[in-house]
Amino acid sequence: MQIRSFYTDHWKAYESILPAAKHLQSKTETYTIEGLNSRISHYLARFRRKTKCYSKSQEMIVYSLNLLFNHIAIPFYRCQKKF
């Protein structure tokens, strides 16, 4: 998987680490991403901060995310990785 762009807030530390050509500082984009992240952690216990649920396999993470994205109808975010 190739990373096309990095969306961050306006924290100065990101400018020194991320390549300028791929780095976009925008509250609009980070707001959207954080909204998706909160939906994922709401539905899947393995993505919550303090949890005893975890995945032992990357394959199961991909399957879980695909099931969730199909359930909440977000086809754009379906994981494309094949095992």
Tab-separated table of C-alpha atoms in Angstrom:
chain	number	residue	atom	x	y	z
A	1	MET	CA	0.000	0.000	0.000
A	2	GLN	CA	1.356	3.405	-0.972
A	3	ILE	CA	0.570	6.435	1.185
A	4	ARG	CA	-0.686	9.267	-1.002
A	5	SER	CA	-1.043	11.985	1.620
A	6	PHE	CA	-0.828	12.781	5.318
A	7	TYR	CA	-3.576	14.882	6.908
A	8	THR	CA	-2.688	16.518	10.207
A	9	ASP	CA	-3.645	19.442	12.384
A	10	HIS	CA	-1.385	22.501	12.566
A	11	TRP	CA	1.060	21.135	15.133
A	12	LYS	CA	4.594	22.280	14.178
A	13	ALA	CA	6.284	18.918	14.832
A	14	TYR	CA	4.587	17.331	11.811
A	15	GLU	CA	6.288	19.763	9.411
A	16	SER	CA	9.762	18.504	10.325
A	17	ILE	CA	8.868	14.808	9.994
A	18	LEU	CA	6.475	14.485	7.051
A	19	PRO	CA	7.386	15.211	3.412
A	20	ALA	CA	5.991	18.614	2.379
A	21	ALA	CA	4.662	17.300	-0.961
A	22	LYS	CA	2.362	14.788	0.791
A	23	HIS	CA	1.573	16.748	3.958
A	24	LEU	CA	-1.748	18.602	4.166
A	25	GLN	CA	-2.668	20.543	7.290
A	26	SER	CA	-6.421	20.846	7.475
A	27	LYS	CA	-8.958	20.765	10.276
A	28	THR	CA	-11.582	19.590	7.759
A	29	GLU	CA	-9.690	16.412	6.891
A	30	THR	CA	-8.632	15.559	10.445
A	31	TYR	CA	-12.222	16.050	11.616
A	32	THR	CA	-13.407	13.493	9.036
A	33	ILE	CA	-10.692	10.986	9.917
A	34	GLU	CA	-11.305	11.304	13.670
A	35	GLY	CA	-15.016	10.740	13.061
A	36	LEU	CA	-14.266	7.482	11.253
A	37	ASN	CA	-11.785	6.432	13.955
A	38	SER	CA	-14.391	6.981	16.667
A	39	ARG	CA	-16.916	4.827	14.783
A	40	ILE	CA	-14.356	2.032	14.453
A	41	SER	CA	-13.500	2.089	18.170
A	42	HIS	CA	-17.208	2.242	19.045
A	43	TYR	CA	-18.035	-0.949	17.138
A	44	LEU	CA	-14.798	-2.960	17.465
A	45	ALA	CA	-13.382	-3.548	20.955
A	46	ARG	CA	-9.914	-4.392	19.624
A	47	PHE	CA	-9.486	-0.729	18.581
A	48	ARG	CA	-10.337	0.838	21.944
A	49	ARG	CA	-7.616	2.300	24.109
A	50	LYS	CA	-8.041	0.321	27.305
A	51	THR	CA	-9.258	-3.117	26.377
A	52	LYS	CA	-8.496	-6.765	26.961
A	53	CYS	CA	-9.602	-7.573	23.415
A	54	TYR	CA	-6.851	-7.679	20.843
A	55	SER	CA	-6.018	-9.310	17.515
A	56	LYS	CA	-3.244	-11.837	17.153
A	57	SER	CA	-3.388	-11.717	13.374
A	58	GLN	CA	-3.294	-8.886	10.854
A	59	GLU	CA	-5.602	-10.952	8.662
A	60	MET	CA	-8.328	-10.873	11.340
A	61	ILE	CA	-7.983	-7.093	11.642
A	62	VAL	CA	-8.586	-6.736	7.892
A	63	TYR	CA	-11.590	-9.088	8.034
A	64	SER	CA	-13.061	-7.240	11.026
A	65	LEU	CA	-12.677	-3.847	9.361
A	66	ASN	CA	-14.204	-5.103	6.104
A	67	LEU	CA	-17.207	-6.505	7.980
A	68	LEU	CA	-17.651	-3.218	9.840
A	69	PHE	CA	-17.325	-1.057	6.718
A	70	ASN	CA	-19.838	-3.235	4.874
A	71	HIS	CA	-22.202	-3.045	7.852
A	72	ILE	CA	-22.083	0.750	8.131
A	73	ALA	CA	-21.982	1.151	4.323
A	74	ILE	CA	-18.620	2.802	3.762
A	75	PRO	CA	-17.372	1.093	0.587
A	76	PHE	CA	-14.541	3.612	0.062
A	77	TYR	CA	-12.721	2.446	3.192
A	78	ARG	CA	-12.835	-1.293	2.508
A	79	CYS	CA	-9.447	-2.852	3.039
A	80	GLN	CA	-7.837	-3.918	-0.207
A	81	LYS	CA	-5.073	-6.081	1.245
A	82	LYS	CA	-5.156	-9.698	0.119
A	83	PHE	CA	-3.568	-12.502	2.115
